[in-house]
Amino acid sequence: MITGYWPYLIHFGIAAAFVAFLLFLTTKIKPANSDKAEKYPDTFECGVPRKGDARGMFNVRFYIVAVMFIIFDVEAVFLFPWAVSFLDYKATGLGLFILAEMTVFLIILFIGYFYMIRKGALQWEDPE
Amino acid sequence: MAWYQTEIFWVIVKVAVILFVILTGGAYYTLAERRWAAFFQMRLGPNRAGFWGLLQPLADGIKFILKMETFPRNADLFLFMLAPVISTVTSLMLWGAIPFTPIIELPEAAQKITGSKSFILQVSNPNAGVLYMFAVSSLAVYGILIAGWSSNNKYSLLASVRATAQMISYELSLGLSIIPIILMTGSLDLYTIIETQKNSWFLFTLPGFLAFWIFLVSIFAESNRMPFDLAEAESELIVGYHTEYGGFKFAFFMISEYMNLITLSLLAAILFLGGWTLPDFISSAISNVWLQHAAGIGLFLLKAFFFVFLFVWVRWSVPRFRYDQLMDIGWKVMLPASLVIVFIAGIYVYLK
C-alpha cells in the first residue's frame, strides 16, 4: 500500500519555488553587464584558446559500467521485497525455503559477476 | 478548518522549518569545514566575519549574489541553469523522510491549537522511507551529469562522466548494505527501523556491524568526498563538473554537496546507531517525558554530528585514490562483499 506521499508534492513545490526565486533574485541584484564578450566568455581550458567541441568521444568503459549498474541495480530491486518479507515467511515456517531461494539467486548472480570479471569488463588499463 | 486544511497547513509549516534548518546547516557546514581544515593544518581559518567567523556564511552568500553572472558562450543555457536547481532540490527533498523526533504526545492546550493529538517532526511517514531516500538521492546524479554536459567544457564533461560512473558504482553497495537492516526489521519504514533498535543498535549485531563499514565507505564515494573525490580532482580536471559555474549557481552546487553530507550523516545515525532511541536503563532514569525526548533528540544529533566531523577528518587525512583503483574497490571488493553480507544476514536472521 502506498500512502503518505502527497506531502512530498508540497515539499517539492516549496523547494523548487525557493530555488527558482533565489536564481531569479540573483539575476536582478547582480551588477548589470552589457558587454557580450564578458557575459559570454569562452569555456575555460587552462588559459589557452578553446579547441574543438567538448561533445566528443570518451572511454567506452563508462558505458560498460552503466550497463553493469543496470544489471546489479535490478538485482537489488529483487532483494528489497525479499528482505521485507523474510520475517513473515520465517514466522510461517518457510524460512529455510526463502533463504535457499535467495541463495540460488545470489549464486546465479555471482556466476554472471565472475563472467563479467573474466571478460575484462572492469579492466581500466589496456592488457598489454 | 477541515481536516485536510489543517494537515496541509502543518505540512507547509514543517517543510518551511526543515528547509530553513537544512539551508542554515549546509551553510554553516562550509564554515565548519574551513575552520576544521585550518585546525588540521595549524592555521586559523576564517575568523574575521563576526565572533569565531560565525557570520562568514552570510558574507559568502552576499558575495555570491553580487558576483557578475557569466555563461559559457557555447553552452546549452537551459540545461546550464537547470543543473544547479536539480542538485539543490534533490538535496532539499531528502530531509522529507527523516524522523527527527519520536511521536510526541501533546498536552491538552497544544492539542487544541494544533488540532492533532501527537506531533512528529517529519514531513510525512511513508511506509517505504528508506526507498524514498535512496530514490531521491540517486536523482542527484542528473544534476552532476547535466552540469558537466551542458557547460560544453572538456574537463567538466570528463569530471561529470567520472562522477556518474563512480556514484552509480557505489550506489549498488550502498543499497545492498542496508538490506541486512531491512532483514532484521522486516520493514522499510524509517520510524520502525529506529524503534527496533531501542535496546541494541544494529551496529552491534553481526550483519549490521559488517554492513556498517560497506555503508560508511559507500557514503564517502556517493557524496564525492575526499578519498574518492575524483570528480573534483583539481590536479587533473580544473575543479570538476562546476568549472563554468559562478555566482549563486556555484553556491547551489556547494551547498547541496554539504546538505547531502548532513543527510547521509543523519541516515547513518538512523540506520546503524539507533536514531533518537534511548536504552531502557537511561529512559528509566529520566522521569520527565519531555526530558527523555530532549535527551533522545540531542543524542541523535550528536551521533549525526560525529559523522559530519568524520567527513572532514577523513578529507584532511587520506590522499586521493587513482581512478582505476576507485573502480576496482567499488566493483571487486565492495560489491561482492555486500552480496556476501546479505547472505550472512539471511542466515543470521534465520537462526535467530
CSV table of C-alpha atoms in Angstrom, one decimal:
chain,number,residue,atom,x,y,z
A,1,MET,CA,0.0,0.0,0.0
A,2,ILE,CA,1.4,3.4,-1.0
A,3,THR,CA,0.2,6.1,1.3
A,4,GLY,CA,1.6,9.3,2.8
A,5,TYR,CA,3.4,10.5,-0.2
A,6,TRP,CA,1.3,13.6,-1.0
A,7,PRO,CA,3.2,15.9,1.4
A,8,TYR,CA,6.3,15.4,-0.8
A,9,LEU,CA,4.5,17.2,-3.6
A,10,ILE,CA,4.1,20.2,-1.4
A,11,HIS,CA,7.7,19.8,-0.3
A,12,PHE,CA,8.9,19.6,-3.9
A,13,GLY,CA,6.8,22.7,-4.8
A,14,ILE,CA,8.2,24.8,-2.0
A,15,ALA,CA,11.8,23.7,-2.6
A,16,ALA,CA,11.7,24.3,-6.3
A,17,ALA,CA,9.9,27.6,-5.9
A,18,PHE,CA,12.5,28.7,-3.3
A,19,VAL,CA,15.5,27.8,-5.5
A,20,ALA,CA,13.9,29.4,-8.6
A,21,PHE,CA,13.2,32.5,-6.6
A,22,LEU,CA,16.8,32.8,-5.5
A,23,LEU,CA,18.1,32.3,-9.0
A,24,PHE,CA,15.7,35.0,-10.2
A,25,LEU,CA,16.8,37.3,-7.4
A,26,THR,CA,20.4,37.0,-8.3
A,27,THR,CA,19.7,38.0,-11.9
A,28,LYS,CA,18.0,41.1,-10.6
A,29,ILE,CA,20.7,42.1,-8.0
A,30,LYS,CA,23.9,41.3,-9.7
A,31,PRO,CA,25.7,44.2,-11.5
A,32,ALA,CA,24.3,44.9,-14.9
A,33,ASN,CA,26.6,43.8,-17.7
A,34,SER,CA,26.1,44.8,-21.3
A,35,ASP,CA,29.5,43.6,-22.6
A,36,LYS,CA,28.7,40.4,-24.5
A,37,ALA,CA,32.3,39.1,-24.6
A,38,GLU,CA,32.4,39.4,-20.8
A,39,LYS,CA,29.0,37.9,-20.2
A,40,TYR,CA,29.5,35.0,-22.5
A,41,PRO,CA,33.2,34.1,-22.2
A,42,ASP,CA,34.8,31.1,-23.8
A,43,THR,CA,34.9,27.9,-21.8
A,44,PHE,CA,38.0,27.6,-19.6
A,45,GLU,CA,40.7,25.2,-20.7
A,46,CYS,CA,43.7,26.1,-18.6
A,47,GLY,CA,44.1,29.5,-20.2
A,48,VAL,CA,44.8,28.5,-23.8
A,49,PRO,CA,42.2,29.2,-26.5
A,50,ARG,CA,39.5,26.5,-26.8
A,51,LYS,CA,40.0,23.9,-29.4
A,52,GLY,CA,37.0,22.0,-30.9
A,53,ASP,CA,33.9,20.9,-29.1
A,54,ALA,CA,33.6,19.1,-25.8
A,55,ARG,CA,31.0,16.7,-27.0
A,56,GLY,CA,33.5,14.3,-28.4
A,57,MET,CA,34.2,10.7,-27.6
A,58,PHE,CA,35.1,9.3,-24.2
A,59,ASN,CA,36.2,5.9,-22.9
A,60,VAL,CA,33.7,3.1,-23.7
A,61,ARG,CA,34.3,1.6,-20.2
A,62,PHE,CA,32.0,4.3,-18.7
A,63,TYR,CA,29.2,2.9,-20.9
A,64,ILE,CA,30.0,-0.7,-19.7
A,65,VAL,CA,29.9,0.4,-16.1
A,66,ALA,CA,26.4,1.9,-16.8
A,67,VAL,CA,25.2,-1.4,-18.3
A,68,MET,CA,26.6,-3.4,-15.3
A,69,PHE,CA,24.9,-0.9,-13.0
A,70,ILE,CA,21.6,-1.7,-14.5
A,71,ILE,CA,22.0,-5.4,-14.0
A,72,PHE,CA,23.0,-5.2,-10.4
A,73,ASP,CA,20.5,-2.5,-9.6
A,74,VAL,CA,17.7,-4.6,-10.9
A,75,GLU,CA,19.0,-7.4,-8.7
A,76,ALA,CA,18.9,-5.1,-5.7
A,77,VAL,CA,15.3,-4.3,-6.6
A,78,PHE,CA,14.6,-8.0,-6.2
A,79,LEU,CA,16.4,-8.2,-2.9
A,80,PHE,CA,14.4,-5.5,-1.2
A,81,PRO,CA,11.0,-7.2,-1.2
A,82,TRP,CA,12.7,-10.4,-0.2
A,83,ALA,CA,14.3,-8.7,2.8
A,84,VAL,CA,11.0,-7.1,3.8
A,85,SER,CA,9.0,-10.3,3.8
A,86,PHE,CA,11.7,-12.6,5.2
A,87,LEU,CA,10.5,-12.3,8.8
A,88,ASP,CA,6.9,-13.0,7.7
A,89,TYR,CA,8.0,-16.2,5.9
A,90,LYS,CA,10.1,-17.2,8.9
A,91,ALA,CA,7.0,-16.8,11.1
A,92,THR,CA,5.0,-19.2,8.9
A,93,GLY,CA,7.8,-21.8,8.9
A,94,LEU,CA,9.0,-21.2,5.4
A,95,GLY,CA,12.3,-19.5,6.5
A,96,LEU,CA,14.6,-22.2,5.1
A,97,PHE,CA,12.7,-22.1,1.8
A,98,ILE,CA,13.0,-18.4,1.2
A,99,LEU,CA,16.7,-18.4,2.4
A,100,ALA,CA,17.5,-21.2,-0.1
A,101,GLU,CA,15.7,-19.3,-2.8
A,102,MET,CA,17.8,-16.2,-2.3
A,103,THR,CA,21.0,-18.3,-2.1
A,104,VAL,CA,20.2,-19.7,-5.6
A,105,PHE,CA,19.6,-16.2,-6.8
A,106,LEU,CA,22.8,-15.0,-5.4
A,107,ILE,CA,24.8,-17.9,-6.8
A,108,ILE,CA,23.4,-17.2,-10.3
A,109,LEU,CA,24.4,-13.6,-9.9
A,110,PHE,CA,27.9,-14.5,-8.8
A,111,ILE,CA,28.3,-16.7,-11.9
A,112,GLY,CA,27.4,-13.7,-14.0
A,113,TYR,CA,29.7,-11.5,-11.9
A,114,PHE,CA,32.7,-13.7,-12.4
A,115,TYR,CA,32.0,-14.0,-16.1
A,116,MET,CA,32.0,-10.2,-16.3
A,117,ILE,CA,35.3,-10.0,-14.4
A,118,ARG,CA,36.9,-12.7,-16.7
A,119,LYS,CA,35.8,-10.8,-19.8
A,120,GLY,CA,37.7,-7.9,-18.5
A,121,ALA,CA,34.8,-5.5,-18.2
A,122,LEU,CA,36.5,-3.8,-15.2
A,123,GLN,CA,40.0,-3.6,-16.7
A,124,TRP,CA,40.9,0.0,-16.8
A,125,GLU,CA,44.3,-0.3,-18.4
A,126,ASP,CA,45.0,-2.0,-21.7
A,127,PRO,CA,46.0,-5.6,-21.3
A,128,GLU,CA,49.5,-5.4,-22.9
B,1,MET,CA,-10.9,24.3,9.2
B,2,ALA,CA,-11.5,21.0,7.5
B,3,TRP,CA,-9.1,18.2,8.4
B,4,TYR,CA,-7.2,18.3,5.1
B,5,GLN,CA,-6.7,22.0,5.5
B,6,THR,CA,-5.0,21.6,8.9
B,7,GLU,CA,-3.0,18.7,7.5
B,8,ILE,CA,-1.8,20.8,4.6
B,9,PHE,CA,-1.1,23.7,6.9
B,10,TRP,CA,1.1,21.6,9.2
B,11,VAL,CA,2.9,20.1,6.3
B,12,ILE,CA,3.8,23.5,5.0
B,13,VAL,CA,5.0,24.6,8.4
B,14,LYS,CA,7.2,21.5,8.7
B,15,VAL,CA,8.6,22.0,5.2
B,16,ALA,CA,9.4,25.6,6.0
B,17,VAL,CA,11.1,24.7,9.2
B,18,ILE,CA,13.1,21.9,7.6
B,19,LEU,CA,14.2,24.0,4.6
B,20,PHE,CA,15.4,26.7,6.9
B,21,VAL,CA,17.3,24.3,9.1
B,22,ILE,CA,18.9,22.4,6.3
B,23,LEU,CA,20.0,25.5,4.4
B,24,THR,CA,21.5,27.0,7.5
B,25,GLY,CA,23.1,23.7,8.4
B,26,GLY,CA,24.6,23.4,5.0
B,27,ALA,CA,25.9,27.0,5.0
B,28,TYR,CA,27.4,26.5,8.5
B,29,TYR,CA,28.9,23.2,7.5
B,30,THR,CA,31.0,25.1,4.9
B,31,LEU,CA,32.3,27.3,7.7
B,32,ALA,CA,32.9,24.3,10.0
B,33,GLU,CA,34.8,22.5,7.3
B,34,ARG,CA,37.0,25.5,6.7
B,35,ARG,CA,37.6,26.0,10.4
B,36,TRP,CA,38.4,22.3,11.0
B,37,ALA,CA,40.6,22.2,7.9
B,38,ALA,CA,42.5,25.1,9.3
B,39,PHE,CA,42.7,23.3,12.6
B,40,PHE,CA,44.2,20.2,10.9
B,41,GLN,CA,46.8,22.3,9.1
B,42,MET,CA,47.6,24.6,12.1
B,43,ARG,CA,46.1,27.7,10.6
B,44,LEU,CA,43.4,30.0,11.9
B,45,GLY,CA,40.9,29.7,9.1
B,46,PRO,CA,38.1,32.3,8.5
B,47,ASN,CA,37.8,34.2,11.8
B,48,ARG,CA,37.1,37.8,10.8
B,49,ALA,CA,33.4,38.0,10.0
B,50,GLY,CA,31.8,38.0,13.4
B,51,PHE,CA,32.8,36.2,16.5
B,52,TRP,CA,34.7,33.0,15.5
B,53,GLY,CA,33.9,33.8,11.9
B,54,LEU,CA,30.2,32.9,12.6
B,55,LEU,CA,29.0,35.4,10.1
B,56,GLN,CA,31.2,34.0,7.3
B,57,PRO,CA,28.4,32.0,5.5
B,58,LEU,CA,26.3,35.2,5.4
B,59,ALA,CA,29.3,37.2,3.9
B,60,ASP,CA,29.9,34.4,1.4
B,61,GLY,CA,26.2,34.4,0.4
B,62,ILE,CA,26.2,38.2,-0.1
B,63,LYS,CA,29.3,37.9,-2.2
B,64,PHE,CA,27.8,35.1,-4.3
B,65,ILE,CA,24.7,37.2,-5.0
B,66,LEU,CA,26.7,40.3,-6.0
B,67,LYS,CA,29.1,38.4,-8.4
B,68,MET,CA,28.8,39.1,-12.1
B,69,GLU,CA,27.0,36.3,-13.9
B,70,THR,CA,28.7,34.6,-16.8
B,71,PHE,CA,27.6,31.9,-19.2
B,72,PRO,CA,29.9,29.9,-21.4
B,73,ARG,CA,29.5,31.0,-25.0
B,74,ASN,CA,28.7,27.6,-26.4
B,75,ALA,CA,26.8,26.1,-23.5
B,76,ASP,CA,23.3,24.8,-23.5
B,77,LEU,CA,21.8,27.6,-21.5
B,78,PHE,CA,18.6,26.0,-20.3
B,79,LEU,CA,20.3,22.8,-19.1
B,80,PHE,CA,23.1,25.0,-17.7
B,81,MET,CA,20.6,26.8,-15.4
B,82,LEU,CA,18.7,23.6,-14.7
B,83,ALA,CA,21.6,21.6,-13.3
B,84,PRO,CA,22.1,23.5,-10.0
B,85,VAL,CA,18.4,23.6,-9.5
B,86,ILE,CA,18.2,19.8,-9.8
B,87,SER,CA,21.1,19.3,-7.4
B,88,THR,CA,19.7,21.6,-4.8
B,89,VAL,CA,16.1,20.5,-5.0
B,90,THR,CA,17.0,16.8,-4.6
B,91,SER,CA,19.1,17.5,-1.6
B,92,LEU,CA,16.4,19.7,-0.1
B,93,MET,CA,13.8,16.9,-0.7
B,94,LEU,CA,15.9,14.3,1.1
B,95,TRP,CA,15.0,15.6,4.6
B,96,GLY,CA,11.4,15.0,4.0
B,97,ALA,CA,11.5,11.3,5.2
B,98,ILE,CA,13.8,11.7,8.1
B,99,PRO,CA,12.0,11.4,11.5
B,100,PHE,CA,13.8,13.9,13.7
B,101,THR,CA,11.7,13.3,16.7
B,102,PRO,CA,9.7,10.4,18.1
B,103,ILE,CA,5.9,10.7,18.1
B,104,ILE,CA,5.3,13.1,20.9
B,105,GLU,CA,2.0,13.1,22.8
B,106,LEU,CA,0.9,16.7,23.1
B,107,PRO,CA,-0.6,18.2,26.2
B,108,GLU,CA,-4.2,19.4,26.2
B,109,ALA,CA,-3.5,23.0,25.5
B,110,ALA,CA,-1.3,22.3,22.5
B,111,GLN,CA,-3.9,19.7,21.2
B,112,LYS,CA,-6.5,22.5,20.9
B,113,ILE,CA,-4.1,24.8,18.9
B,114,THR,CA,-2.7,22.2,16.6
B,115,GLY,CA,-5.8,20.1,16.2
B,116,SER,CA,-3.9,16.8,16.4
B,117,LYS,CA,-3.0,14.6,19.3
B,118,SER,CA,0.6,13.9,18.6
B,119,PHE,CA,3.5,15.6,16.9
B,120,ILE,CA,6.4,14.4,14.9
B,121,LEU,CA,9.0,16.5,13.0
B,122,GLN,CA,8.8,14.6,9.8
B,123,VAL,CA,7.1,15.9,6.6
B,124,SER,CA,5.5,12.5,6.0
B,125,ASN,CA,6.0,9.0,7.2
B,126,PRO,CA,5.8,6.9,4.1
B,127,ASN,CA,5.9,3.1,4.6
B,128,ALA,CA,8.9,2.9,2.3
B,129,GLY,CA,11.0,5.7,3.7
B,130,VAL,CA,14.3,4.1,3.0
B,131,LEU,CA,13.4,3.6,-0.6
B,132,TYR,CA,12.3,7.2,-0.8
B,133,MET,CA,15.7,8.4,0.5
B,134,PHE,CA,17.7,6.2,-2.0
B,135,ALA,CA,15.4,7.1,-4.9
B,136,VAL,CA,15.7,10.8,-4.4
B,137,SER,CA,19.4,10.8,-3.6
B,138,SER,CA,20.2,8.8,-6.8
B,139,LEU,CA,18.5,11.7,-8.7
B,140,ALA,CA,21.4,13.8,-7.7
B,141,VAL,CA,23.4,12.1,-10.5
B,142,TYR,CA,21.3,14.0,-13.0
B,143,GLY,CA,22.4,17.4,-11.6
B,144,ILE,CA,26.1,16.5,-12.0
B,145,LEU,CA,25.7,14.9,-15.4
B,146,ILE,CA,23.7,17.8,-16.8
B,147,ALA,CA,26.1,20.3,-15.3
B,148,GLY,CA,29.1,18.7,-17.0
B,149,TRP,CA,27.4,18.1,-20.3
B,150,SER,CA,25.7,21.4,-20.7
B,151,SER,CA,28.7,23.6,-19.9
B,152,ASN,CA,30.5,22.2,-23.0
B,153,ASN,CA,33.9,22.1,-21.4
B,154,LYS,CA,36.0,19.0,-21.8
B,155,TYR,CA,37.1,19.0,-18.2
B,156,SER,CA,33.6,19.4,-17.0
B,157,LEU,CA,32.3,16.6,-19.2
B,158,LEU,CA,35.1,14.3,-18.1
B,159,ALA,CA,34.5,15.1,-14.5
B,160,SER,CA,30.8,14.5,-14.7
B,161,VAL,CA,31.2,11.2,-16.6
B,162,ARG,CA,33.7,10.1,-13.9
B,163,ALA,CA,31.4,11.3,-11.1
B,164,THR,CA,28.4,9.5,-12.6
B,165,ALA,CA,30.3,6.2,-13.1
B,166,GLN,CA,31.6,6.4,-9.5
B,167,MET,CA,28.2,7.3,-8.0
B,168,ILE,CA,26.3,4.5,-9.7
B,169,SER,CA,29.0,2.0,-8.9
B,170,TYR,CA,28.9,2.8,-5.2
B,171,GLU,CA,25.1,3.1,-5.2
B,172,LEU,CA,25.0,-0.7,-5.6
B,173,SER,CA,26.9,-1.4,-2.5
B,174,LEU,CA,25.1,1.4,-0.6
B,175,GLY,CA,21.8,-0.1,-1.5
B,176,LEU,CA,22.9,-3.7,-0.7
B,177,SER,CA,24.4,-2.6,2.7
B,178,ILE,CA,21.1,-1.6,4.1
B,179,ILE,CA,19.4,-5.0,3.2
B,180,PRO,CA,20.7,-6.6,6.5
B,181,ILE,CA,18.9,-3.8,8.4
B,182,ILE,CA,15.7,-4.4,6.5
B,183,LEU,CA,16.0,-8.1,7.1
B,184,MET,CA,16.3,-7.6,10.8
B,185,THR,CA,13.5,-5.0,10.9
B,186,GLY,CA,11.1,-6.5,8.3
B,187,SER,CA,10.1,-3.0,7.3
B,188,LEU,CA,11.3,-0.2,5.0
B,189,ASP,CA,9.8,2.4,7.4
B,190,LEU,CA,12.5,4.6,8.9
B,191,TYR,CA,10.4,5.1,12.1
B,192,THR,CA,10.1,1.3,12.6
B,193,ILE,CA,13.8,0.9,11.9
B,194,ILE,CA,14.7,3.3,14.7
B,195,GLU,CA,12.2,1.8,17.2
B,196,THR,CA,13.6,-1.7,16.6
B,197,GLN,CA,17.0,-0.5,17.8
B,198,LYS,CA,15.7,0.6,21.2
B,199,ASN,CA,17.9,-1.7,23.2
B,200,SER,CA,20.6,-2.7,20.8
B,201,TRP,CA,21.9,-0.7,17.9
B,202,PHE,CA,22.2,-2.5,14.5
B,203,LEU,CA,25.9,-1.6,14.7
B,204,PHE,CA,26.3,-4.2,17.5
B,205,THR,CA,24.7,-7.1,15.6
B,206,LEU,CA,26.9,-9.2,13.4
B,207,PRO,CA,25.4,-8.4,9.9
B,208,GLY,CA,24.9,-4.8,11.0
B,209,PHE,CA,28.5,-4.4,12.0
B,210,LEU,CA,29.7,-5.8,8.7
B,211,ALA,CA,27.3,-3.8,6.7
B,212,PHE,CA,28.2,-0.6,8.5
B,213,TRP,CA,31.7,-0.5,7.0
B,214,ILE,CA,30.3,-1.0,3.5
B,215,PHE,CA,27.8,1.7,4.2
B,216,LEU,CA,30.5,4.1,5.5
B,217,VAL,CA,32.8,3.7,2.5
B,218,SER,CA,29.9,4.0,0.1
B,219,ILE,CA,28.6,7.2,1.5
B,220,PHE,CA,32.0,8.7,1.1
B,221,ALA,CA,32.1,7.7,-2.5
B,222,GLU,CA,28.4,8.6,-3.1
B,223,SER,CA,29.0,12.2,-1.9
B,224,ASN,CA,32.3,12.6,-3.9
B,225,ARG,CA,34.2,13.1,-0.7
B,226,MET,CA,37.9,13.1,-0.2
B,227,PRO,CA,39.4,9.7,-0.7
B,228,PHE,CA,37.0,9.3,-3.6
B,229,ASP,CA,36.7,12.9,-4.9
B,230,LEU,CA,37.8,12.0,-8.4
B,231,ALA,CA,35.1,14.3,-9.8
B,232,GLU,CA,36.9,17.3,-8.4
B,233,ALA,CA,40.5,16.2,-8.7
B,234,GLU,CA,41.9,19.7,-9.2
B,235,SER,CA,45.3,18.5,-10.3
B,236,GLU,CA,43.7,16.7,-13.3
B,237,LEU,CA,40.3,18.4,-14.0
B,238,ILE,CA,40.3,22.1,-13.2
B,239,VAL,CA,37.6,21.9,-10.4
B,240,GLY,CA,35.3,19.3,-11.9
B,241,TYR,CA,31.8,19.5,-13.2
B,242,HIS,CA,31.2,23.0,-12.0
B,243,THR,CA,34.2,24.7,-13.6
B,244,GLU,CA,32.0,27.0,-15.7
B,245,TYR,CA,29.7,27.9,-12.8
B,246,GLY,CA,30.0,31.1,-10.8
B,247,GLY,CA,28.0,33.3,-8.5
B,248,PHE,CA,24.9,31.8,-6.9
B,249,LYS,CA,24.8,28.9,-9.3
B,250,PHE,CA,28.1,27.7,-7.9
B,251,ALA,CA,26.8,28.3,-4.4
B,252,PHE,CA,23.9,26.0,-5.1
B,253,PHE,CA,26.3,23.2,-6.0
B,254,MET,CA,28.4,23.9,-3.0
B,255,ILE,CA,25.5,24.0,-0.5
B,256,SER,CA,23.8,20.9,-2.0
B,257,GLU,CA,27.0,18.9,-1.5
B,258,TYR,CA,27.2,19.9,2.1
B,259,MET,CA,23.4,19.3,2.7
B,260,ASN,CA,23.9,15.8,1.2
B,261,LEU,CA,26.7,15.2,3.6
B,262,ILE,CA,24.5,16.2,6.6
B,263,THR,CA,21.7,14.0,5.2
B,264,LEU,CA,23.9,11.0,4.9
B,265,SER,CA,25.2,11.5,8.4
B,266,LEU,CA,21.7,11.6,9.7
B,267,LEU,CA,20.9,8.4,7.8
B,268,ALA,CA,23.9,6.7,9.2
B,269,ALA,CA,22.8,7.6,12.7
B,270,ILE,CA,19.3,6.4,12.0
B,271,LEU,CA,20.2,3.1,10.3
B,272,PHE,CA,23.1,1.9,12.4
B,273,LEU,CA,23.3,4.0,15.6
B,274,GLY,CA,19.7,3.9,16.8
B,275,GLY,CA,18.5,7.4,16.0
B,276,TRP,CA,16.8,9.1,18.9
B,277,THR,CA,16.0,5.9,20.9
B,278,LEU,CA,17.2,5.7,24.5
B,279,PRO,CA,18.1,2.3,26.0
B,280,ASP,CA,15.8,1.3,28.9
B,281,PHE,CA,18.3,1.9,31.6
B,282,ILE,CA,18.6,5.6,30.6
B,283,SER,CA,15.0,6.2,29.9
B,284,SER,CA,14.0,4.7,33.3
B,285,ALA,CA,16.5,7.1,35.0
B,286,ILE,CA,14.9,10.1,33.4
B,287,SER,CA,11.4,10.5,34.9
B,288,ASN,CA,10.1,13.5,32.8
B,289,VAL,CA,8.8,12.5,29.4
B,290,TRP,CA,9.9,15.8,27.8
B,291,LEU,CA,13.4,15.5,29.2
B,292,GLN,CA,13.5,11.9,27.7
B,293,HIS,CA,12.5,13.3,24.3
B,294,ALA,CA,15.1,16.1,24.6
B,295,ALA,CA,17.8,13.7,25.5
B,296,GLY,CA,16.9,11.3,22.7
B,297,ILE,CA,16.9,14.0,20.0
B,298,GLY,CA,20.1,15.5,21.4
B,299,LEU,CA,21.8,12.2,21.3
B,300,PHE,CA,20.6,11.7,17.7
B,301,LEU,CA,22.0,15.0,16.6
B,302,LEU,CA,25.3,14.2,18.4
B,303,LYS,CA,25.6,10.9,16.6
B,304,ALA,CA,25.0,12.6,13.3
B,305,PHE,CA,27.5,15.3,14.2
B,306,PHE,CA,30.1,12.6,14.7
B,307,PHE,CA,29.7,11.6,11.0
B,308,VAL,CA,29.7,15.2,10.0
B,309,PHE,CA,33.0,15.6,11.7
B,310,LEU,CA,34.3,12.3,10.3
B,311,PHE,CA,33.7,13.6,6.7
B,312,VAL,CA,36.1,16.5,7.4
B,313,TRP,CA,38.5,14.4,9.4
B,314,VAL,CA,38.9,11.9,6.6
B,315,ARG,CA,39.1,14.6,4.0
B,316,TRP,CA,42.2,16.1,5.5
B,317,SER,CA,43.9,12.8,6.5
B,318,VAL,CA,43.6,10.5,3.5
B,319,PRO,CA,45.1,11.0,0.0
B,320,ARG,CA,43.0,10.6,-3.2
B,321,PHE,CA,42.7,7.2,-5.0
B,322,ARG,CA,43.5,6.7,-8.6
B,323,TYR,CA,40.5,6.2,-10.8
B,324,ASP,CA,41.1,2.6,-11.7
B,325,GLN,CA,41.7,1.8,-8.0
B,326,LEU,CA,38.4,3.5,-7.2
B,327,MET,CA,36.5,1.4,-9.7
B,328,ASP,CA,38.3,-1.7,-8.6
B,329,ILE,CA,37.4,-1.1,-4.9
B,330,GLY,CA,33.8,-0.5,-5.9
B,331,TRP,CA,33.3,-3.5,-8.2
B,332,LYS,CA,35.8,-6.1,-7.0
B,333,VAL,CA,35.7,-5.5,-3.2
B,334,MET,CA,32.6,-3.6,-2.1
B,335,LEU,CA,30.0,-5.3,-4.4
B,336,PRO,CA,30.9,-9.0,-3.7
B,337,ALA,CA,31.4,-8.1,0.0
B,338,SER,CA,28.0,-6.6,0.3
B,339,LEU,CA,26.4,-9.6,-1.5
B,340,VAL,CA,28.1,-11.9,0.9
B,341,ILE,CA,26.9,-9.8,3.8
B,342,VAL,CA,23.4,-10.1,2.5
B,343,PHE,CA,23.8,-13.9,2.6
B,344,ILE,CA,25.3,-13.8,6.1
B,345,ALA,CA,22.4,-11.6,7.3
B,346,GLY,CA,19.9,-14.0,5.8
B,347,ILE,CA,21.5,-16.9,7.8
B,348,TYR,CA,21.7,-14.8,10.9
B,349,VAL,CA,18.1,-13.8,10.9
B,350,TYR,CA,17.0,-17.3,10.1
B,351,LEU,CA,18.9,-18.8,13.0
B,352,LYS,CA,17.9,-16.1,15.5
